[in-house]
PDB file of C-alpha atoms in Angstrom:
ATOM      1  CA  MET A   1       0.556  -0.653  16.883  1.00  0.00           C
ATOM      2  CA  GLY A   2      -0.541  -2.436  13.781  1.00  0.00           C
ATOM      3  CA  GLN A   3      -4.145  -3.663  14.036  1.00  0.00           C
ATOM      4  CA  PRO A   4      -5.556  -4.071  10.544  1.00  0.00           C
ATOM      5  CA  VAL A   5      -8.744  -2.593   9.383  1.00  0.00           C
ATOM      6  CA  ALA A   6     -10.255  -2.808   5.953  1.00  0.00           C
ATOM      7  CA  SER A   7     -10.997   0.868   5.703  1.00  0.00           C
ATOM      8  CA  LYS A   8      -7.531   1.880   6.694  1.00  0.00           C
ATOM      9  CA  GLY A   9      -6.228   3.036   3.434  1.00  0.00           C
ATOM     10  CA  ARG A  10      -2.500   3.402   2.696  1.00  0.00           C
ATOM     11  CA  GLY A  11      -2.730   5.513  -0.393  1.00  0.00           C
ATOM     12  CA  ALA A  12      -0.779   4.643  -3.498  1.00  0.00           C
ATOM     13  CA  THR A  13       0.662   1.251  -4.285  1.00  0.00           C
ATOM     14  CA  PRO A  14       4.222   1.243  -2.916  1.00  0.00           C
ATOM     15  CA  THR A  15       7.236   0.998  -5.189  1.00  0.00           C
ATOM     16  CA  VAL A  16       8.458  -2.424  -6.213  1.00  0.00           C
ATOM     17  CA  GLY A  17      11.381  -2.317  -3.831  1.00  0.00           C
ATOM     18  CA  LYS A  18       9.392  -1.319  -0.876  1.00  0.00           C
ATOM     19  CA  ALA A  19       6.584  -3.826  -1.765  1.00  0.00           C
ATOM     20  CA  MET A  20       9.066  -6.692  -1.991  1.00  0.00           C
ATOM     21  CA  LEU A  21      10.813  -5.719   1.252  1.00  0.00           C
ATOM     22  CA  ASN A  22       7.507  -5.367   3.062  1.00  0.00           C
ATOM     23  CA  LYS A  23       6.133  -8.595   1.685  1.00  0.00           C
ATOM     24  CA  TYR A  24       9.021 -10.805   2.626  1.00  0.00           C
ATOM     25  CA  ALA A  25       9.922  -9.052   5.880  1.00  0.00           C
ATOM     26  CA  ARG A  26       6.325  -9.201   7.155  1.00  0.00           C
ATOM     27  CA  ALA A  27       5.950 -12.795   6.017  1.00  0.00           C
ATOM     28  CA  PHE A  28       9.094 -13.762   7.963  1.00  0.00           C
ATOM     29  CA  PHE A  29       8.068 -11.975  11.118  1.00  0.00           C
ATOM     30  CA  THR A  30       4.555 -13.152  10.928  1.00  0.00           C
ATOM     31  CA  ARG A  31       5.735 -16.765  11.068  1.00  0.00           C
ATOM     32  CA  VAL A  32       8.068 -15.997  13.906  1.00  0.00           C
ATOM     33  CA  LEU A  33       5.624 -14.000  15.997  1.00  0.00           C
ATOM     34  CA  THR A  34       2.374 -15.912  15.411  1.00  0.00           C
ATOM     35  CA  PRO A  35       3.042 -18.461  18.198  1.00  0.00           C
ATOM     36  CA  PHE A  36       3.792 -15.656  20.618  1.00  0.00           C
ATOM     37  CA  ALA A  37       0.641 -13.769  19.556  1.00  0.00           C
ATOM     38  CA  ALA A  38      -1.368 -16.953  20.046  1.00  0.00           C
ATOM     39  CA  PHE A  39       0.169 -17.313  23.572  1.00  0.00           C
ATOM     40  CA  LEU A  40      -0.852 -13.779  24.508  1.00  0.00           C
ATOM     41  CA  ILE A  41      -4.377 -14.474  23.264  1.00  0.00           C
ATOM     42  CA  ARG A  42      -4.616 -17.596  25.438  1.00  0.00           C
ATOM     43  CA  ARG A  43      -3.455 -15.507  28.370  1.00  0.00           C
ATOM     44  CA  GLY A  44      -6.359 -13.100  27.796  1.00  0.00           C
ATOM     45  CA  VAL A  45      -4.184 -10.201  26.627  1.00  0.00           C
ATOM     46  CA  SER A  46      -5.883  -7.904  24.071  1.00  0.00           C
ATOM     47  CA  PRO A  47      -4.344  -6.328  20.990  1.00  0.00           C
ATOM     48  CA  ASP A  48      -4.979  -2.903  22.445  1.00  0.00           C
ATOM     49  CA  THR A  49      -2.994  -3.788  25.527  1.00  0.00           C
ATOM     50  CA  VAL A  50      -0.048  -4.843  23.437  1.00  0.00           C
ATOM     51  CA  THR A  51      -0.268  -1.594  21.487  1.00  0.00           C
ATOM     52  CA  LEU A  52      -0.221   0.460  24.695  1.00  0.00           C
ATOM     53  CA  ILE A  53       2.608  -1.516  26.276  1.00  0.00           C
ATOM     54  CA  GLY A  54       4.664  -1.376  23.054  1.00  0.00           C
ATOM     55  CA  THR A  55       4.299   2.454  22.859  1.00  0.00           C
ATOM     56  CA  ALA A  56       5.178   2.826  26.490  1.00  0.00           C
ATOM     57  CA  GLY A  57       8.314   0.761  25.994  1.00  0.00           C
ATOM     58  CA  VAL A  58       9.408   2.764  23.009  1.00  0.00           C
ATOM     59  CA  VAL A  59       8.744   6.085  24.835  1.00  0.00           C
ATOM     60  CA  ALA A  60      10.676   4.847  27.940  1.00  0.00           C
ATOM     61  CA  GLY A  61      13.609   3.526  25.848  1.00  0.00           C
ATOM     62  CA  ALA A  62      13.822   6.822  23.962  1.00  0.00           C
ATOM     63  CA  LEU A  63      13.315   9.253  26.818  1.00  0.00           C
ATOM     64  CA  VAL A  64      15.412   7.405  29.354  1.00  0.00           C
ATOM     65  CA  PHE A  65      18.416   6.227  27.379  1.00  0.00           C
ATOM     66  CA  TYR A  66      18.789   8.680  24.545  1.00  0.00           C
ATOM     67  CA  PRO A  67      19.094  11.855  26.686  1.00  0.00           C
ATOM     68  CA  MET A  68      21.946  10.071  28.572  1.00  0.00           C
ATOM     69  CA  GLY A  69      23.728   9.325  25.350  1.00  0.00           C
ATOM     70  CA  GLU A  70      23.111   5.563  25.757  1.00  0.00           C
ATOM     71  CA  PHE A  71      22.195   5.110  22.068  1.00  0.00           C
ATOM     72  CA  PHE A  72      23.069   1.399  21.804  1.00  0.00           C
ATOM     73  CA  TRP A  73      20.947   0.241  24.747  1.00  0.00           C
ATOM     74  CA  GLY A  74      18.202   2.716  23.980  1.00  0.00           C
ATOM     75  CA  THR A  75      17.915   1.361  20.474  1.00  0.00           C
ATOM     76  CA  VAL A  76      17.891  -2.202  21.720  1.00  0.00           C
ATOM     77  CA  VAL A  77      14.968  -1.434  24.045  1.00  0.00           C
ATOM     78  CA  ILE A  78      13.100   0.526  21.405  1.00  0.00           C
ATOM     79  CA  THR A  79      13.565  -2.203  18.786  1.00  0.00           C
ATOM     80  CA  LEU A  80      12.226  -4.892  21.074  1.00  0.00           C
ATOM     81  CA  PHE A  81       9.044  -2.891  21.756  1.00  0.00           C
ATOM     82  CA  VAL A  82       8.663  -1.855  18.135  1.00  0.00           C
ATOM     83  CA  PHE A  83       7.924  -5.470  17.325  1.00  0.00           C
ATOM     84  CA  SER A  84       4.618  -4.988  19.157  1.00  0.00           C
ATOM     85  CA  ASP A  85       3.545  -3.252  15.956  1.00  0.00           C
ATOM     86  CA  LEU A  86       3.478  -6.740  14.317  1.00  0.00           C
ATOM     87  CA  VAL A  87       2.302  -8.669  17.393  1.00  0.00           C
ATOM     88  CA  ASP A  88      -0.868  -6.681  17.994  1.00  0.00           C
ATOM     89  CA  GLY A  89      -1.811  -6.840  14.288  1.00  0.00           C
ATOM     90  CA  ASN A  90      -1.219 -10.576  14.323  1.00  0.00           C
ATOM     91  CA  MET A  91      -3.418 -10.917  17.351  1.00  0.00           C
ATOM     92  CA  ALA A  92      -6.169  -8.861  15.815  1.00  0.00           C
ATOM     93  CA  ARG A  93      -6.134 -11.076  12.677  1.00  0.00           C
ATOM     94  CA  GLN A  94      -6.256 -14.247  14.755  1.00  0.00           C
ATOM     95  CA  LEU A  95      -9.225 -12.876  16.746  1.00  0.00           C
ATOM     96  CA  GLY A  96     -10.966 -11.400  13.717  1.00  0.00           C
ATOM     97  CA  ARG A  97     -11.154  -8.066  15.459  1.00  0.00           C
ATOM     98  CA  SER A  98     -10.108  -5.629  12.768  1.00  0.00           C
ATOM     99  CA  SER A  99     -11.621  -2.350  13.819  1.00  0.00           C
ATOM    100  CA  ARG A 100     -11.582   1.360  13.142  1.00  0.00           C
ATOM    101  CA  TRP A 101     -10.758   1.879  16.825  1.00  0.00           C
ATOM    102  CA  GLY A 102      -7.742  -0.348  16.522  1.00  0.00           C
ATOM    103  CA  ALA A 103      -6.519   1.546  13.393  1.00  0.00           C
ATOM    104  CA  PHE A 104      -7.047   4.930  15.188  1.00  0.00           C
ATOM    105  CA  LEU A 105      -5.247   3.815  18.333  1.00  0.00           C
ATOM    106  CA  ASP A 106      -2.429   2.426  16.221  1.00  0.00           C
ATOM    107  CA  SER A 107      -1.929   5.542  14.182  1.00  0.00           C
ATOM    108  CA  THR A 108      -2.187   7.869  17.182  1.00  0.00           C
ATOM    109  CA  LEU A 109       0.287   6.013  19.320  1.00  0.00           C
ATOM    110  CA  ASP A 110       2.678   5.728  16.367  1.00  0.00           C
ATOM    111  CA  ARG A 111       2.933   9.535  16.420  1.00  0.00           C
ATOM    112  CA  VAL A 112       3.648   9.413  20.175  1.00  0.00           C
ATOM    113  CA  ALA A 113       6.419   6.872  19.673  1.00  0.00           C
ATOM    114  CA  ASP A 114       8.005   8.818  16.805  1.00  0.00           C
ATOM    115  CA  GLY A 115       7.889  11.988  18.897  1.00  0.00           C
ATOM    116  CA  ALA A 116       9.580  10.311  21.785  1.00  0.00           C
ATOM    117  CA  ILE A 117      12.411   8.953  19.639  1.00  0.00           C
ATOM    118  CA  PHE A 118      13.338  12.282  18.065  1.00  0.00           C
ATOM    119  CA  GLY A 119      12.547  14.133  21.286  1.00  0.00           C
ATOM    120  CA  GLY A 120      15.066  11.947  23.134  1.00  0.00           C
ATOM    121  CA  LEU A 121      17.701  12.730  20.559  1.00  0.00           C
ATOM    122  CA  ALA A 122      16.987  16.442  20.801  1.00  0.00           C
ATOM    123  CA  LEU A 123      17.288  16.289  24.574  1.00  0.00           C
ATOM    124  CA  TRP A 124      20.717  14.734  24.201  1.00  0.00           C
ATOM    125  CA  TYR A 125      21.982  17.374  21.814  1.00  0.00           C
ATOM    126  CA  ALA A 126      20.458  20.117  23.974  1.00  0.00           C
ATOM    127  CA  GLY A 127      22.241  18.752  27.029  1.00  0.00           C
ATOM    128  CA  SER A 128      25.352  16.662  27.238  1.00  0.00           C
ATOM    129  CA  GLY A 129      25.572  16.350  23.459  1.00  0.00           C
ATOM    130  CA  ASP A 130      26.064  20.126  23.349  1.00  0.00           C
ATOM    131  CA  ASP A 131      25.128  20.700  19.725  1.00  0.00           C
ATOM    132  CA  ASN A 132      22.347  23.209  19.066  1.00  0.00           C
ATOM    133  CA  VAL A 133      22.365  22.600  15.308  1.00  0.00           C
ATOM    134  CA  LEU A 134      21.743  18.833  15.725  1.00  0.00           C
ATOM    135  CA  CYS A 135      19.198  19.623  18.450  1.00  0.00           C
ATOM    136  CA  ALA A 136      17.340  21.774  15.936  1.00  0.00           C
ATOM    137  CA  VAL A 137      17.654  19.060  13.249  1.00  0.00           C
ATOM    138  CA  SER A 138      16.197  16.508  15.638  1.00  0.00           C
ATOM    139  CA  ILE A 139      13.274  18.791  16.451  1.00  0.00           C
ATOM    140  CA  PHE A 140      12.773  19.343  12.718  1.00  0.00           C
ATOM    141  CA  CYS A 141      12.686  15.552  12.195  1.00  0.00           C
ATOM    142  CA  LEU A 142      10.087  15.234  14.948  1.00  0.00           C
ATOM    143  CA  ALA A 143       7.893  18.031  13.616  1.00  0.00           C
ATOM    144  CA  SER A 144       8.203  17.167   9.912  1.00  0.00           C
ATOM    145  CA  GLY A 145       7.310  13.568  10.605  1.00  0.00           C
ATOM    146  CA  GLN A 146       4.133  14.621  12.295  1.00  0.00           C
ATOM    147  CA  VAL A 147       3.249  17.010   9.544  1.00  0.00           C
ATOM    148  CA  VAL A 148       3.999  14.428   6.809  1.00  0.00           C
ATOM    149  CA  SER A 149       1.570  12.017   8.478  1.00  0.00           C
ATOM    150  CA  TYR A 150      -1.035  14.837   8.885  1.00  0.00           C
ATOM    151  CA  THR A 151      -0.962  15.830   5.260  1.00  0.00           C
ATOM    152  CA  LYS A 152      -1.937  12.338   4.149  1.00  0.00           C
ATOM    153  CA  ALA A 153      -4.549  11.928   6.848  1.00  0.00           C
ATOM    154  CA  ARG A 154      -6.088  15.315   6.088  1.00  0.00           C
ATOM    155  CA  GLY A 155      -6.016  14.804   2.392  1.00  0.00           C
ATOM    156  CA  GLU A 156      -7.825  11.449   2.753  1.00  0.00           C
ATOM    157  CA  ALA A 157     -10.300  13.050   5.167  1.00  0.00           C
ATOM    158  CA  ILE A 158     -11.429  15.477   2.456  1.00  0.00           C
ATOM    159  CA  GLY A 159     -11.902  12.605  -0.016  1.00  0.00           C
ATOM    160  CA  LEU A 160      -8.543  12.624  -1.885  1.00  0.00           C
ATOM    161  CA  PRO A 161      -6.465   9.504  -2.455  1.00  0.00           C
ATOM    162  CA  VAL A 162      -3.122  11.255  -1.792  1.00  0.00           C
ATOM    163  CA  ALA A 163      -1.600   8.804  -4.312  1.00  0.00           C
ATOM    164  CA  VAL A 164       2.068   9.471  -3.765  1.00  0.00           C
ATOM    165  CA  ASN A 165       5.014   7.425  -2.408  1.00  0.00           C
ATOM    166  CA  GLY A 166       7.135   9.827  -0.333  1.00  0.00           C
ATOM    167  CA  LEU A 167      10.879   9.679  -0.414  1.00  0.00           C
ATOM    168  CA  VAL A 168      11.242   9.104   3.325  1.00  0.00           C
ATOM    169  CA  GLU A 169       8.046   7.811   4.993  1.00  0.00           C
ATOM    170  CA  ARG A 170       7.646   6.589   8.554  1.00  0.00           C
ATOM    171  CA  ALA A 171       9.355   3.220   8.077  1.00  0.00           C
ATOM    172  CA  GLU A 172      12.364   4.762   6.434  1.00  0.00           C
ATOM    173  CA  ARG A 173      12.581   7.469   9.146  1.00  0.00           C
ATOM    174  CA  LEU A 174      12.569   4.889  11.871  1.00  0.00           C
ATOM    175  CA  VAL A 175      14.990   2.404  10.199  1.00  0.00           C
ATOM    176  CA  ILE A 176      17.543   5.139   9.302  1.00  0.00           C
ATOM    177  CA  SER A 177      17.398   6.733  12.682  1.00  0.00           C
ATOM    178  CA  LEU A 178      17.356   3.650  14.870  1.00  0.00           C
ATOM    179  CA  VAL A 179      20.113   1.814  12.915  1.00  0.00           C
ATOM    180  CA  ALA A 180      22.303   4.913  13.000  1.00  0.00           C
ATOM    181  CA  ALA A 181      21.642   5.493  16.718  1.00  0.00           C
ATOM    182  CA  GLY A 182      22.358   1.873  17.536  1.00  0.00           C
ATOM    183  CA  PHE A 183      25.696   1.851  15.700  1.00  0.00           C
ATOM    184  CA  ALA A 184      26.603   5.263  17.028  1.00  0.00           C
ATOM    185  CA  GLY A 185      26.189   3.834  20.527  1.00  0.00           C
ATOM    186  CA  LEU A 186      29.013   1.378  19.811  1.00  0.00           C
ATOM    187  CA  HIS A 187      31.387   4.386  20.244  1.00  0.00           C
ATOM    188  CA  LYS A 188      31.130   3.784  24.000  1.00  0.00           C
ATOM    189  CA  PHE A 189      32.398   0.234  23.383  1.00  0.00           C
ATOM    190  CA  GLY A 190      35.595   1.624  21.728  1.00  0.00           C
ATOM    191  CA  VAL A 191      34.575   1.680  18.111  1.00  0.00           C
ATOM    192  CA  PRO A 192      36.227   4.818  16.688  1.00  0.00           C
ATOM    193  CA  GLY A 193      34.446   7.365  14.530  1.00  0.00           C
ATOM    194  CA  ILE A 194      31.146   5.531  14.414  1.00  0.00           C
ATOM    195  CA  GLN A 195      29.412   8.215  16.460  1.00  0.00           C
ATOM    196  CA  TYR A 196      29.209  10.374  13.276  1.00  0.00           C
ATOM    197  CA  LEU A 197      26.641   8.034  11.800  1.00  0.00           C
ATOM    198  CA  LEU A 198      23.847   9.577  13.869  1.00  0.00           C
ATOM    199  CA  PRO A 199      24.261  13.211  12.826  1.00  0.00           C
ATOM    200  CA  ILE A 200      24.527  12.062   9.148  1.00  0.00           C
ATOM    201  CA  ALA A 201      21.307   9.953   9.555  1.00  0.00           C
ATOM    202  CA  LEU A 202      19.434  12.933  11.149  1.00  0.00           C
ATOM    203  CA  TRP A 203      20.340  15.197   8.264  1.00  0.00           C
ATOM    204  CA  ILE A 204      19.259  12.496   5.767  1.00  0.00           C
ATOM    205  CA  VAL A 205      15.925  12.080   7.603  1.00  0.00           C
ATOM    206  CA  ALA A 206      15.416  15.861   7.863  1.00  0.00           C
ATOM    207  CA  VAL A 207      16.028  16.470   4.115  1.00  0.00           C
ATOM    208  CA  GLY A 208      14.092  13.389   3.142  1.00  0.00           C
ATOM    209  CA  SER A 209      11.112  14.404   5.269  1.00  0.00           C
ATOM    210  CA  LEU A 210      11.097  17.888   3.739  1.00  0.00           C
ATOM    211  CA  VAL A 211      11.120  16.342   0.255  1.00  0.00           C
ATOM    212  CA  THR A 212       8.320  13.981   1.229  1.00  0.00           C
ATOM    213  CA  LEU A 213       6.250  16.847   2.674  1.00  0.00           C
ATOM    214  CA  VAL A 214       6.618  18.806  -0.570  1.00  0.00           C
ATOM    215  CA  GLN A 215       5.645  15.734  -2.551  1.00  0.00           C
ATOM    216  CA  ARG A 216       2.460  15.228  -0.590  1.00  0.00           C
ATOM    217  CA  VAL A 217       1.488  18.865  -0.631  1.00  0.00           C
ATOM    218  CA  VAL A 218       1.975  19.030  -4.392  1.00  0.00           C
ATOM    219  CA  THR A 219       0.011  15.836  -4.865  1.00  0.00           C
ATOM    220  CA  VAL A 220      -2.912  17.020  -2.656  1.00  0.00           C
ATOM    221  CA  ARG A 221      -2.988  20.333  -4.567  1.00  0.00           C
ATOM    222  CA  ARG A 222      -3.163  18.521  -7.918  1.00  0.00           C
ATOM    223  CA  GLU A 223      -5.759  16.022  -6.761  1.00  0.00           C
ATOM    224  CA  ALA A 224      -7.859  18.805  -5.223  1.00  0.00           C
ATOM    225  CA  ALA A 225      -7.781  20.787  -8.460  1.00  0.00           C
ATOM    226  CA  GLU A 226      -8.785  17.696 -10.457  1.00  0.00           C
ATOM    227  CA  ALA A 227     -11.576  16.878  -8.024  1.00  0.00           C
ATOM    228  CA  ASP A 228     -12.926  20.452  -8.089  1.00  0.00           C
ATOM    229  CA  ALA A 229     -12.747  20.539 -11.930  1.00  0.00           C
ATOM    230  CA  ALA A 230     -14.626  17.211 -12.076  1.00  0.00           C
ATOM    231  CA  ALA A 231     -17.281  18.520  -9.666  1.00  0.00           C
ATOM    232  CA  GLN A 232     -17.747  21.735 -11.643  1.00  0.00           C
ATOM    233  CA  GLU A 233     -18.051  19.738 -14.856  1.00  0.00           C
ATOM    234  CA  SER A 234     -20.605  17.498 -13.244  1.00  0.00           C
ATOM    235  CA  GLN A 235     -22.659  20.497 -12.038  1.00  0.00           C
ATOM    236  CA  GLY A 236     -22.530  22.051 -15.540  1.00  0.00           C
ATOM    237  CA  THR A 237     -23.766  18.816 -17.092  1.00  0.00           C
ATOM    238  CA  GLU A 238     -26.595  18.590 -14.606  1.00  0.00           C
ATOM    239  CA  ALA A 239     -27.534  22.208 -15.204  1.00  0.00           C
ATOM    240  CA  ALA A 240     -27.629  21.670 -18.966  1.00  0.00           C
ATOM    241  CA  LYS A 241     -30.149  18.824 -18.670  1.00  0.00           C
TER     242      LYS A 241
END
């Protein structure tokens, strides 16, 4: 779920904090996972296969464990398979196979994995969790995450840079939700009160996603107006010649 491609733009330069975290975290995991990626290559496994298996593992972990309220073990399974996002990209770099197809598959299956995680939480709250409000919040997190991603993709598709760093982007949504779910699962091991972390996290993700969506829509509106104004000015200049 992370095959690199030169044309796969990421929009604006990230903030210093995000850049530093991304730089050092990725450098560490690259060193750790490179031997494993090389082993898979020697065994004839393709990066696309790792992407598909990783997504299937995340979906299974989310839709099997979360609806049963097994947040700790579900998060453990999901986290293990989430690392495929780094493994397949590492393999693609070693093979020199950066491609538009890899980028497309990566982005598409990321949306599937995200939907499964928040869908699994929604199923829990709709069932044994017995909380319609948190079920609705989980569904909102699922939907808003998809729309946030779409706004950037659509903006870039019409030629705009969408140069904005959202408050809560995909990485933040996953980290906040998975960490909270994992700790909330410790309630079954006798840790008192920790189950309230997950509802708090879901509200944070929901509000943050809404803010991020507004940020991106406002940015696209501004960039579109600037692009249209520049185009009209260029047409006026050409007509005056």
